[in-house]
Coordinates of N, CA and C and ligand atoms in Angstrom, one line a residue:
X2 N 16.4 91.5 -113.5 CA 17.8 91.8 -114.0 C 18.5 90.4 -114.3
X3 N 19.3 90.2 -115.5 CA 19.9 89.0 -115.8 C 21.2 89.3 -115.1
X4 N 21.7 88.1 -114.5 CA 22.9 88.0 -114.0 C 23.7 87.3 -115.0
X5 N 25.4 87.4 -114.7 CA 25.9 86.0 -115.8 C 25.5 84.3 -115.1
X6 N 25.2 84.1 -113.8 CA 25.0 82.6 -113.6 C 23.5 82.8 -114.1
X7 N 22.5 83.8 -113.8 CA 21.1 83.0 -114.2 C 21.2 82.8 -115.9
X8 N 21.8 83.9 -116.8 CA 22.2 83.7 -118.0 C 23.0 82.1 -118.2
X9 N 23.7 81.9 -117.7 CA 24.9 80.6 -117.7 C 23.5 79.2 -116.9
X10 N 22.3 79.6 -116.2 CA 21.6 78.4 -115.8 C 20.3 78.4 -117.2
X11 N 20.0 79.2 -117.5 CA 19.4 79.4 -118.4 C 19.8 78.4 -119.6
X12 N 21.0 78.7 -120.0 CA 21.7 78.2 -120.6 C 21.4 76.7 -120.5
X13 N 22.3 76.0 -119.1 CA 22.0 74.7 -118.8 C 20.7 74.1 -119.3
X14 N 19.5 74.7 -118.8 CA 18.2 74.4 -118.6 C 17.8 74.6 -120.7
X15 N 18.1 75.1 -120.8 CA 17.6 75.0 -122.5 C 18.5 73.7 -123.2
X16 N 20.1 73.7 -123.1 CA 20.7 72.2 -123.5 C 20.0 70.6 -123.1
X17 N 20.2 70.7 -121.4 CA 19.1 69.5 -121.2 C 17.6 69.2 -121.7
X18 N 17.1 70.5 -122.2 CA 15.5 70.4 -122.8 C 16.1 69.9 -123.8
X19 N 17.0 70.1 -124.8 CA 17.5 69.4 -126.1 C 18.3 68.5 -126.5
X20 N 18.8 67.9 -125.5 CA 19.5 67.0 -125.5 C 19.4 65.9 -126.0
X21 N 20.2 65.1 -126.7 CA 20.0 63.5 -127.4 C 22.0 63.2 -126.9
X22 N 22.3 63.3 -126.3 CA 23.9 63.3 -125.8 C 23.8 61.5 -125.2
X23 N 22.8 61.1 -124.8 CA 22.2 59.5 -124.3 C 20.8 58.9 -125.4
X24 N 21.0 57.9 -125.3 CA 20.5 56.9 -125.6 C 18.9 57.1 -125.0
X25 N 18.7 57.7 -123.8 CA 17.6 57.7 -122.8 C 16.7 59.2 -123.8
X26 N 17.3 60.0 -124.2 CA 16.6 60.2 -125.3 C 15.0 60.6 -126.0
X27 N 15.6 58.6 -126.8 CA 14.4 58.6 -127.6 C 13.5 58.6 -127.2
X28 N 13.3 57.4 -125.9 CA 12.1 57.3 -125.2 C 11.0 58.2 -123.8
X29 N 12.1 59.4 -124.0 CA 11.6 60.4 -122.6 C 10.5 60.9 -123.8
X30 N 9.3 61.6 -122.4 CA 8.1 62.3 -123.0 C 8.6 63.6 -122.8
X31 N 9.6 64.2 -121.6 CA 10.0 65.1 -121.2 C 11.0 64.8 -120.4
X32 N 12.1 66.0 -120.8 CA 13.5 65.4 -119.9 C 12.7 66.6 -118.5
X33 N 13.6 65.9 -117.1 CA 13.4 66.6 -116.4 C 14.8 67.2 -115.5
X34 N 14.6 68.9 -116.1 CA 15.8 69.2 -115.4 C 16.2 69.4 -113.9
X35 N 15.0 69.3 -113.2 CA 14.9 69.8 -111.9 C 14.4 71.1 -111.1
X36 N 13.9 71.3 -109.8 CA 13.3 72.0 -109.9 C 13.5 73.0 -108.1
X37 N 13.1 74.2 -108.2 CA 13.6 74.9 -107.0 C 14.1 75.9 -107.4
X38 N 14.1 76.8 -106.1 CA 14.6 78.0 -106.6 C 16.6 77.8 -106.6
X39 N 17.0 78.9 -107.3 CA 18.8 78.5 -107.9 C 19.8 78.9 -106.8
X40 N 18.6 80.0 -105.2 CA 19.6 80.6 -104.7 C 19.5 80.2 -103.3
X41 N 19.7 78.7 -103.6 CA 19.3 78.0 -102.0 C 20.2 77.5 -101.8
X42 N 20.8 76.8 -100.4 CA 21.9 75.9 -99.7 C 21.5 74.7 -99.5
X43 N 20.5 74.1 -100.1 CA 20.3 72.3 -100.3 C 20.3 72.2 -101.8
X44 N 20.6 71.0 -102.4 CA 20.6 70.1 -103.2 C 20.2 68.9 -102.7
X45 N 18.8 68.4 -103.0 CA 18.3 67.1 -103.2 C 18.4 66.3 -104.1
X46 N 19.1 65.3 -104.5 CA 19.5 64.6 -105.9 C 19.1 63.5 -106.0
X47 N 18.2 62.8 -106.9 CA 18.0 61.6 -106.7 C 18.6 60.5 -107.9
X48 N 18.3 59.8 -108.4 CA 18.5 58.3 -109.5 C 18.4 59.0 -110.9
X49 N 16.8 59.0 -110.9 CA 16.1 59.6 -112.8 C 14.9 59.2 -112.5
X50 N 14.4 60.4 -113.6 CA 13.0 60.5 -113.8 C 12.0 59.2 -114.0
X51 N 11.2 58.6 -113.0 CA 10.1 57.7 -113.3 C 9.1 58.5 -114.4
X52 N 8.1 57.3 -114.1 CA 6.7 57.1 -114.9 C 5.9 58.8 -114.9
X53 N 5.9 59.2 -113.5 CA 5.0 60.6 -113.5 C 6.2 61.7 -113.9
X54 N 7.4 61.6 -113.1 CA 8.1 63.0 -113.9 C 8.3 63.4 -114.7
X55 N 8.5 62.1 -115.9 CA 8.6 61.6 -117.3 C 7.7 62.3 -118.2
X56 N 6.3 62.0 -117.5 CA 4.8 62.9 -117.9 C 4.8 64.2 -117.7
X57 N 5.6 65.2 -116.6 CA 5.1 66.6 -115.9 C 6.2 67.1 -116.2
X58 N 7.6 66.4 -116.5 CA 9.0 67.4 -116.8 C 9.1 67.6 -115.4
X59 N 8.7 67.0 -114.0 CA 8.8 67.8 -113.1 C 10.0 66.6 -111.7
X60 N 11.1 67.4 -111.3 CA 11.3 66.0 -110.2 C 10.4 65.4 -109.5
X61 N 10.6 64.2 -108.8 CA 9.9 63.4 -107.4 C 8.4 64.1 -107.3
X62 N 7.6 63.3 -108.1 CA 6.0 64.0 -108.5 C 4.7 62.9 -108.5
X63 N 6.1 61.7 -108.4 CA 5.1 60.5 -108.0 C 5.3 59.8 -106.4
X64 N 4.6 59.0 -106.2 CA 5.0 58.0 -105.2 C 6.2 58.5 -104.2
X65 N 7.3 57.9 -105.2 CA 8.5 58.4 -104.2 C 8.8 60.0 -103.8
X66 N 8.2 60.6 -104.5 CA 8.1 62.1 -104.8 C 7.2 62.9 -103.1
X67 N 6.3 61.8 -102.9 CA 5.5 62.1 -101.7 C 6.2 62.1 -100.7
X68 N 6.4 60.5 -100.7 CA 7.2 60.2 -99.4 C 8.3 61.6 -98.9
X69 N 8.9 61.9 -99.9 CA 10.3 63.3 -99.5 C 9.6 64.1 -99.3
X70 N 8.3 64.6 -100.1 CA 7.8 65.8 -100.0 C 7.6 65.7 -98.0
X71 N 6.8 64.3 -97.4 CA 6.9 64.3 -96.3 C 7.9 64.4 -95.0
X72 N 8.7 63.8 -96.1 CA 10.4 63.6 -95.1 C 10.5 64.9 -95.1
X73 N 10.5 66.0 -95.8 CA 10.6 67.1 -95.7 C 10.0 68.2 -94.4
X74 N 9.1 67.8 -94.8 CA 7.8 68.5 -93.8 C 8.3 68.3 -92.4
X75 N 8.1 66.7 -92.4 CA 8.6 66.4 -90.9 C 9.5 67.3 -90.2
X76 N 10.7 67.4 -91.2 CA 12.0 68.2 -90.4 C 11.5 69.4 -90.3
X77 N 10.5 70.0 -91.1 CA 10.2 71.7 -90.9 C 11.1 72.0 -92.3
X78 N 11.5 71.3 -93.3 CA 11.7 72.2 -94.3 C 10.8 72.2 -95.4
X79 N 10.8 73.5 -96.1 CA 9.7 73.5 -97.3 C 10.6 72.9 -98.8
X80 N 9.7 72.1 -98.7 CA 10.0 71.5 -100.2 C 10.5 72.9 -101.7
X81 N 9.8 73.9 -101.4 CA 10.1 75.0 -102.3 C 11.3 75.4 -102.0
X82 N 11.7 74.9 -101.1 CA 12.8 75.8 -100.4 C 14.2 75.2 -100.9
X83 N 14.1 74.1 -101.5 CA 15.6 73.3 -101.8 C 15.5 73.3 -102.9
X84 N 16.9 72.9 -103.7 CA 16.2 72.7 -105.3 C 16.6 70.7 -105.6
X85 N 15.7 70.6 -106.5 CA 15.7 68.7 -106.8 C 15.9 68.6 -107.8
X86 N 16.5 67.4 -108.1 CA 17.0 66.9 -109.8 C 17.6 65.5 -109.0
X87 N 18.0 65.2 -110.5 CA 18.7 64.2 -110.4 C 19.6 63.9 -111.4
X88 N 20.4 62.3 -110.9 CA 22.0 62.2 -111.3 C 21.7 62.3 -113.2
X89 N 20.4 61.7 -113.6 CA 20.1 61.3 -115.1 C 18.9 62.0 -115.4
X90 N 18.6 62.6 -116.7 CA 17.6 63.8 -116.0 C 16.4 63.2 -117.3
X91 N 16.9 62.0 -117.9 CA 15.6 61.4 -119.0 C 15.4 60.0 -118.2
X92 N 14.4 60.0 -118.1 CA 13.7 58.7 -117.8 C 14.3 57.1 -118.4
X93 N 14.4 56.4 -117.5 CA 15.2 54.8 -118.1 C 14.1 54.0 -118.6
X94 N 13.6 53.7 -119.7 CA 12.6 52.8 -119.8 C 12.4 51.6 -119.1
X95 N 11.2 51.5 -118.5 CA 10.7 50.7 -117.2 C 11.4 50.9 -116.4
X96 N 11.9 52.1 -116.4 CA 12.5 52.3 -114.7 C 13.4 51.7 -114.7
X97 N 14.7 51.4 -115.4 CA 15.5 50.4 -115.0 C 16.9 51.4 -114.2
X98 N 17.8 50.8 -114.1 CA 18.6 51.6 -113.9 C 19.4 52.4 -114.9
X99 N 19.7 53.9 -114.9 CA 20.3 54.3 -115.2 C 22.0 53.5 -115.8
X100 N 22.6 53.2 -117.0 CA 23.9 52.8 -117.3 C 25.2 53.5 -116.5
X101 N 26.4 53.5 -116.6 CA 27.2 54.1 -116.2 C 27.7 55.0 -117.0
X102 N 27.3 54.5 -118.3 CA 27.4 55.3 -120.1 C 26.6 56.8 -119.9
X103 N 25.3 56.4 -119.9 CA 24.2 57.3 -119.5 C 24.2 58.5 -118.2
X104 N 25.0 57.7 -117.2 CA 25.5 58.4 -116.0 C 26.2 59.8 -116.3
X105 N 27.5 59.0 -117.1 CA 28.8 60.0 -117.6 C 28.2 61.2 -118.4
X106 N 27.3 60.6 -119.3 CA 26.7 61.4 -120.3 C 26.4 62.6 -120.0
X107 N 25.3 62.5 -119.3 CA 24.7 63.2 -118.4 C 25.6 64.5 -117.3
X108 N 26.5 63.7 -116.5 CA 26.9 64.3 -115.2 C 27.2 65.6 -115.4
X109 N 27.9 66.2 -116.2 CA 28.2 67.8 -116.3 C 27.1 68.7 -116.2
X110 N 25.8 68.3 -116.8 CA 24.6 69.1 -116.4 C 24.9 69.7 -115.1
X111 N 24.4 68.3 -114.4 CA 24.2 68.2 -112.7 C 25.6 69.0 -112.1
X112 N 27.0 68.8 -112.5 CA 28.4 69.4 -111.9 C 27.7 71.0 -112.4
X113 N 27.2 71.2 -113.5 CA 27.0 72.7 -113.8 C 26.3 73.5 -112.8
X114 N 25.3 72.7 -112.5 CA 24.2 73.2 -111.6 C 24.5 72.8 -110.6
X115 N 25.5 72.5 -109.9 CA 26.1 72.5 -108.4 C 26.9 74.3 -108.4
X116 N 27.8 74.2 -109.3 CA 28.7 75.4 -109.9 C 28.1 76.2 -109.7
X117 N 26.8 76.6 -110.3 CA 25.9 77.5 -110.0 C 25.1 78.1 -108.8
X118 N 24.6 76.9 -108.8 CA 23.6 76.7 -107.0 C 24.9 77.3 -105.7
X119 N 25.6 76.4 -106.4 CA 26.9 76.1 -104.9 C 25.6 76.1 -103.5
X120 N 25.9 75.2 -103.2 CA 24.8 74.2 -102.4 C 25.9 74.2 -100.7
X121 N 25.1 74.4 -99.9 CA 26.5 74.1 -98.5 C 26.2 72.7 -98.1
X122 N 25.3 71.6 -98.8 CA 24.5 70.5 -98.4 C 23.7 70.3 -99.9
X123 N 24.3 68.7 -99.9 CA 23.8 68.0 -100.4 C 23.3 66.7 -99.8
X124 N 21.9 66.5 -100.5 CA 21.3 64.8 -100.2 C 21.4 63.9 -100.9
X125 N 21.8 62.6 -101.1 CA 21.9 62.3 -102.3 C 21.4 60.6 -101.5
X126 N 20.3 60.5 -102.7 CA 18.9 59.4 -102.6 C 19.5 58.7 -103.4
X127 N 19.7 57.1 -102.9 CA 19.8 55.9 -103.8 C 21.2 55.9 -104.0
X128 N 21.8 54.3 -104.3 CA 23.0 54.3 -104.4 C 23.7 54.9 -105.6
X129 N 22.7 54.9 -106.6 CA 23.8 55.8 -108.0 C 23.7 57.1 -107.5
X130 N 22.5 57.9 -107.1 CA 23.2 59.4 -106.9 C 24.8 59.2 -105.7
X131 N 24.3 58.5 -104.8 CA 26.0 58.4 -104.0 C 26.9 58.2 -104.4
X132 N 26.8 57.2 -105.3 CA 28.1 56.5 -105.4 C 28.5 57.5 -106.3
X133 N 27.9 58.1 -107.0 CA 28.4 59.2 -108.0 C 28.9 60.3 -107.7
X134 N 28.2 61.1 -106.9 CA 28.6 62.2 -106.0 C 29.7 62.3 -104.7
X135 N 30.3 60.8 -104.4 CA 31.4 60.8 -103.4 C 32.1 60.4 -104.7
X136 N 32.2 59.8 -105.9 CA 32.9 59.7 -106.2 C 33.7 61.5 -107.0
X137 N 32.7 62.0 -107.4 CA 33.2 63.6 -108.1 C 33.8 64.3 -106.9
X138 N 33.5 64.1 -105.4 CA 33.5 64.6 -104.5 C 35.0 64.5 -103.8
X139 N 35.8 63.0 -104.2 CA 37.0 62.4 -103.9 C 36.9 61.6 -102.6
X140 N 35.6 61.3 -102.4 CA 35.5 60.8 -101.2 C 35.2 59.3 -101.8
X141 N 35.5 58.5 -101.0 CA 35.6 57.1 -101.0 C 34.3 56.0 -101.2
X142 N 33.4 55.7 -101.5 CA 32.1 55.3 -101.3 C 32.3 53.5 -100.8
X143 N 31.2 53.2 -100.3 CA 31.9 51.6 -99.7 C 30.2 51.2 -100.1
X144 N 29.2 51.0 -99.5 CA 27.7 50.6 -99.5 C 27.1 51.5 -98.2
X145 N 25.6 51.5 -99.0 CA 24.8 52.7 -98.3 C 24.8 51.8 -97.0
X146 N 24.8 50.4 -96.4 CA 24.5 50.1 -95.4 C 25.6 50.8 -94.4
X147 N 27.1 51.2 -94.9 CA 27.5 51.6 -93.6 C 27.6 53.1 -94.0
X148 N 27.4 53.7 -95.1 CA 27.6 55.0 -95.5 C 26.2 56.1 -95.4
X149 N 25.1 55.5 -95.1 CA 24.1 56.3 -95.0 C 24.3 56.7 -93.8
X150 N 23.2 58.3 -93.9 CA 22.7 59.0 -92.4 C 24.2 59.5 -91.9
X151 N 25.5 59.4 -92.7 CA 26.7 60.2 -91.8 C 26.7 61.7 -92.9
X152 N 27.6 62.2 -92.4 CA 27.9 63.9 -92.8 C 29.3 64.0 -93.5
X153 N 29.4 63.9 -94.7 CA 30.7 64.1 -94.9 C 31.0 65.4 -95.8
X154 N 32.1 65.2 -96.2 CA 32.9 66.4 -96.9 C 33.5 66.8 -97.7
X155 N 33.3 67.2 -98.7 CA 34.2 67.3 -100.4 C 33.9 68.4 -100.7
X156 N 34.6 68.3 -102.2 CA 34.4 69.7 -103.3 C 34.3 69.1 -104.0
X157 N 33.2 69.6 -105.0 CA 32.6 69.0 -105.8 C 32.0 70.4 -106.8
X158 N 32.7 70.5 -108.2 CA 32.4 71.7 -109.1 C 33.3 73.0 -108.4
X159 N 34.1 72.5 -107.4 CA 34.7 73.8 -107.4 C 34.2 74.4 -105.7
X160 N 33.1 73.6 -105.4 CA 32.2 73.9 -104.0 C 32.5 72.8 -103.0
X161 N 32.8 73.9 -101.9 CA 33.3 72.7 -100.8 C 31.5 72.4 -100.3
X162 N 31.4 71.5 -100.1 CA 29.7 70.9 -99.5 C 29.7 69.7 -98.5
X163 N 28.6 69.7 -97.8 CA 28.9 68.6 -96.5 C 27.6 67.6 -97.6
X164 N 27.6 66.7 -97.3 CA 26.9 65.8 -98.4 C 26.5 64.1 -97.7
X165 N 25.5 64.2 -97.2 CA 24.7 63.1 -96.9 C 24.1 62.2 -97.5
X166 N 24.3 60.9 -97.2 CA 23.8 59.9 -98.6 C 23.1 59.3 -97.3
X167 N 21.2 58.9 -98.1 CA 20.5 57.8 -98.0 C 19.6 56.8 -98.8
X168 N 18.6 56.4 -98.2 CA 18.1 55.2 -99.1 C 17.1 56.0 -100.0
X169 N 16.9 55.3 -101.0 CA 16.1 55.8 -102.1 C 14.3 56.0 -101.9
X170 N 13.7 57.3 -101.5 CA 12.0 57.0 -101.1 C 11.7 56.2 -101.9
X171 N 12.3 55.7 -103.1 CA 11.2 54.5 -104.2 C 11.3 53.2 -103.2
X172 N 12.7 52.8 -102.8 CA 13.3 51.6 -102.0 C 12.2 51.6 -100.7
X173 N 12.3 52.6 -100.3 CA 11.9 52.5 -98.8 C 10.2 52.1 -98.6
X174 N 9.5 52.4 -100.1 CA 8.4 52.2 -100.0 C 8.1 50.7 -100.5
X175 N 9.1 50.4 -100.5 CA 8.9 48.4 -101.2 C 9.4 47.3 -99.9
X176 N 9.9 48.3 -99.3 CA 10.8 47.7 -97.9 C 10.3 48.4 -96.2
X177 N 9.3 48.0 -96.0 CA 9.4 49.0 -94.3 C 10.5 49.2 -93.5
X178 N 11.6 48.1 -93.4 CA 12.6 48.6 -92.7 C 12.8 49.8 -93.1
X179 N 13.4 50.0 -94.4 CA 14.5 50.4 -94.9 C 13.9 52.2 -94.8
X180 N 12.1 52.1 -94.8 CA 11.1 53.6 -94.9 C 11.7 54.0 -93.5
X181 N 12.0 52.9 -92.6 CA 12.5 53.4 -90.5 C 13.7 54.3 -90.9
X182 N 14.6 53.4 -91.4 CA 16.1 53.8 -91.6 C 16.2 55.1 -92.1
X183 N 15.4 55.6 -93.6 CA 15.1 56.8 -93.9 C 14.9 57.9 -93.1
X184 N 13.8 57.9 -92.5 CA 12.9 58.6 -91.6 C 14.1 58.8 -90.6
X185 N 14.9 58.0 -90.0 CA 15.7 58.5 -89.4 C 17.2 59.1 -89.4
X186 N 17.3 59.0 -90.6 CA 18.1 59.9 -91.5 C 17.6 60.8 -91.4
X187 N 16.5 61.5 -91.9 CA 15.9 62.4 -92.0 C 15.9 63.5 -90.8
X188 N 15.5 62.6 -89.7 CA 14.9 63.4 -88.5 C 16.3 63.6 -87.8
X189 N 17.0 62.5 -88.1 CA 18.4 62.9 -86.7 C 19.3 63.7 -87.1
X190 N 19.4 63.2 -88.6 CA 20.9 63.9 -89.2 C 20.7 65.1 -90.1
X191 N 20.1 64.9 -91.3 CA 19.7 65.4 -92.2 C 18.9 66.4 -91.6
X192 N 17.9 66.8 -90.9 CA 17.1 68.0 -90.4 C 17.9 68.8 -89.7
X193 N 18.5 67.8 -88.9 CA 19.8 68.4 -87.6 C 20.8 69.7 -88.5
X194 N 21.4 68.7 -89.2 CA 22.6 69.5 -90.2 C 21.7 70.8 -90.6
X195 N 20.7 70.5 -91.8 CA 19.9 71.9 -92.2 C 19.5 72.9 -91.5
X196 N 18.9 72.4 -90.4 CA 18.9 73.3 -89.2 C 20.1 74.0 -88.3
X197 N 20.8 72.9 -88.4 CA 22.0 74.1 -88.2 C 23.1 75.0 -88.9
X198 N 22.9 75.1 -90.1 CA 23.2 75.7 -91.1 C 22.2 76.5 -91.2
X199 N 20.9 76.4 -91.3 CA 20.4 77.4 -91.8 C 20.0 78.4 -90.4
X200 N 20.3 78.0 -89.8 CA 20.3 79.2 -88.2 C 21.7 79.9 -88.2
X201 N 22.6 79.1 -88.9 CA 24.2 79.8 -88.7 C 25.1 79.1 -87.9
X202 N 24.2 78.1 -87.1 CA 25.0 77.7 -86.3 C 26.6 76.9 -86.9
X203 N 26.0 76.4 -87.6 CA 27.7 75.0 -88.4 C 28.8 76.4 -88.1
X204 N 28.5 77.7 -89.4 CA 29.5 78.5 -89.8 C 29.9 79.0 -88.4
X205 N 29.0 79.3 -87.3 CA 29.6 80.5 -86.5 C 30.7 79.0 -85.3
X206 N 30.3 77.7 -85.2 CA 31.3 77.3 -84.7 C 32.0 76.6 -85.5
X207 N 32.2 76.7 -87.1 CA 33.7 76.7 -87.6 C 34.5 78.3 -87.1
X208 N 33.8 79.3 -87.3 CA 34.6 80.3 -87.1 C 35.1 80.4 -86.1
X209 N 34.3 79.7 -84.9 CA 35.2 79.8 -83.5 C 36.3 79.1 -83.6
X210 N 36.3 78.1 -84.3 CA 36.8 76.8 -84.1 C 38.4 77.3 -84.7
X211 N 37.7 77.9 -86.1 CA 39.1 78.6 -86.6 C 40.4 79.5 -85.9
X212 N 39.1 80.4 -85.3 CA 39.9 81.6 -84.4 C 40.8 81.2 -82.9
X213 N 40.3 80.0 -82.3 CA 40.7 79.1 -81.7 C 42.3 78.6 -82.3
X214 N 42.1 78.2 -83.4 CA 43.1 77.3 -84.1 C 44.0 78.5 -84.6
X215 N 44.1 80.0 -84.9 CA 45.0 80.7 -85.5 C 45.6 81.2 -83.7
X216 N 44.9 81.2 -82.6 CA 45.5 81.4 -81.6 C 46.1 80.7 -80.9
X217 N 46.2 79.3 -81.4 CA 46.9 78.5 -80.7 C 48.6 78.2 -81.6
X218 N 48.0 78.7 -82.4 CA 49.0 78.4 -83.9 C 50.1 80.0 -83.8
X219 N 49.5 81.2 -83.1 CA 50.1 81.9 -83.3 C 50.9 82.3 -82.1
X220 N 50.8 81.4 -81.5 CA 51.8 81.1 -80.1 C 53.4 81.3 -80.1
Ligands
URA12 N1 13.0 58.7 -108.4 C1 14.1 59.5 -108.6 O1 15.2 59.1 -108.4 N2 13.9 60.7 -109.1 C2 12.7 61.2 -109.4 O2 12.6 62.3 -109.8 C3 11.5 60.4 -109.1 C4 11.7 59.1 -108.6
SF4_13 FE1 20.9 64.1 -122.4 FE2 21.0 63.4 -119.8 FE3 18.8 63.1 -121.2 FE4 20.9 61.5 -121.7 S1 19.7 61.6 -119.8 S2 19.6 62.5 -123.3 S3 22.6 63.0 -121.4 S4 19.7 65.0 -120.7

């Protein structure tokens, strides 16, 4: 049965297949819109498409692609189970960074498919997906060194979401610290939060927390 969002993601997903709106473009082999199923509570977001995604149309399929597949595992979540994309969805030649031009271009995709997903948790790998996503979010961004591994809080497309920023698997694999610091993102905070969201727990103690607060208030 077609719904109007899977109609309205469909949509999405056929414009970014055709897209020339950037400069990045000419040189993609295949844009990659991202991938997962549309009726999940994570969003994993990363930078743009390298060398292998570039090739399969597919997110995090290389290298850095492994490393999360494992970061995932670790915590007990299935990679099928979240959906992944990223902030620029055509490949930067040589991997460079993404522009800010390119960014802008781009971003409504990704806001569409937040809209849609409505996600209760987002990850957001590398400092451009952060700095991007606290910025749509209204939240403040400073540097991943004091801003990674916490839990914060915005709306973003209209969706309130708790949204965690860390280091990038491409980074972490050129740097061993930086793979610790990950991994522990991963295991303390990031699994923690998912796991308690997806048991119920976050929602059932905001709703105490609420029912608390209208009894104290209705004093
Ligand atoms: N790095 C990213 O940011 N995204 C990918 O899809 C692959 C590598
Ligand atoms: Fe279009 Fe985004 Fe690809 Fe640029 S990166 S051509 S805006 S889909």
């Amino acid at each position: 049965m077609y719904t109007l969002s899977s109609l309205e993601w469909d949509r999405v997903i056929s414009e970014i297949m055709n897209c020339r709106k950037c400069p990045l473009y000419k040189n993609r082999k295949n844009p990659v819109p991202g991938e997962g199923p549309i009726n999940t509570d994570i969003m994993i977001i990363g930078e743009a498409p390298g060398a292998k995604e570039d090739e399969e149309g597919r997110p995090f399929v290389g290298p850095a692609g492994k490393l999360l597949t494992s970061l995932l595992e670790k915590i007990g979540i299935k990679r099928s189970s979240v959906y992944i994309t990223n902030i620029v969805k055509c490949r930067p030649p040589g991997n460079r960074d993404p522009t800010d031009e390119e960014i802008a271009a781009c971003l409504p995709y990704l806001l569409k498919q937040i809209e849609i997903i409505k996600p209760k948790v987002i990850i957001a790998l590398g400092r451009h997906a952060a700095r991007t996503l606290f910025k749509q979010a209204g939240l403040h961004w400073r540097s991943m060194g004091s801003m990674h591994g916490k839990v914060f809080e915005g709306v973003i497309s209209g969706v309130r979401v708790k949204i965690v920023a860390t280091y990038h698997p491409a980074a972490a694999l050129y740097h061993p610290k930086l793979k610790d610091v990950l991994e522990r993102d991963f295991t303390d905070v990031i699994g923690r939060l998912i796991n308690n969201i997806r048991s119920g727990f976050v929602e059932e103690r905001e709703r105490r927390q609420k029912t608390l607060l209208d009894f104290f208030t209705s004093k």
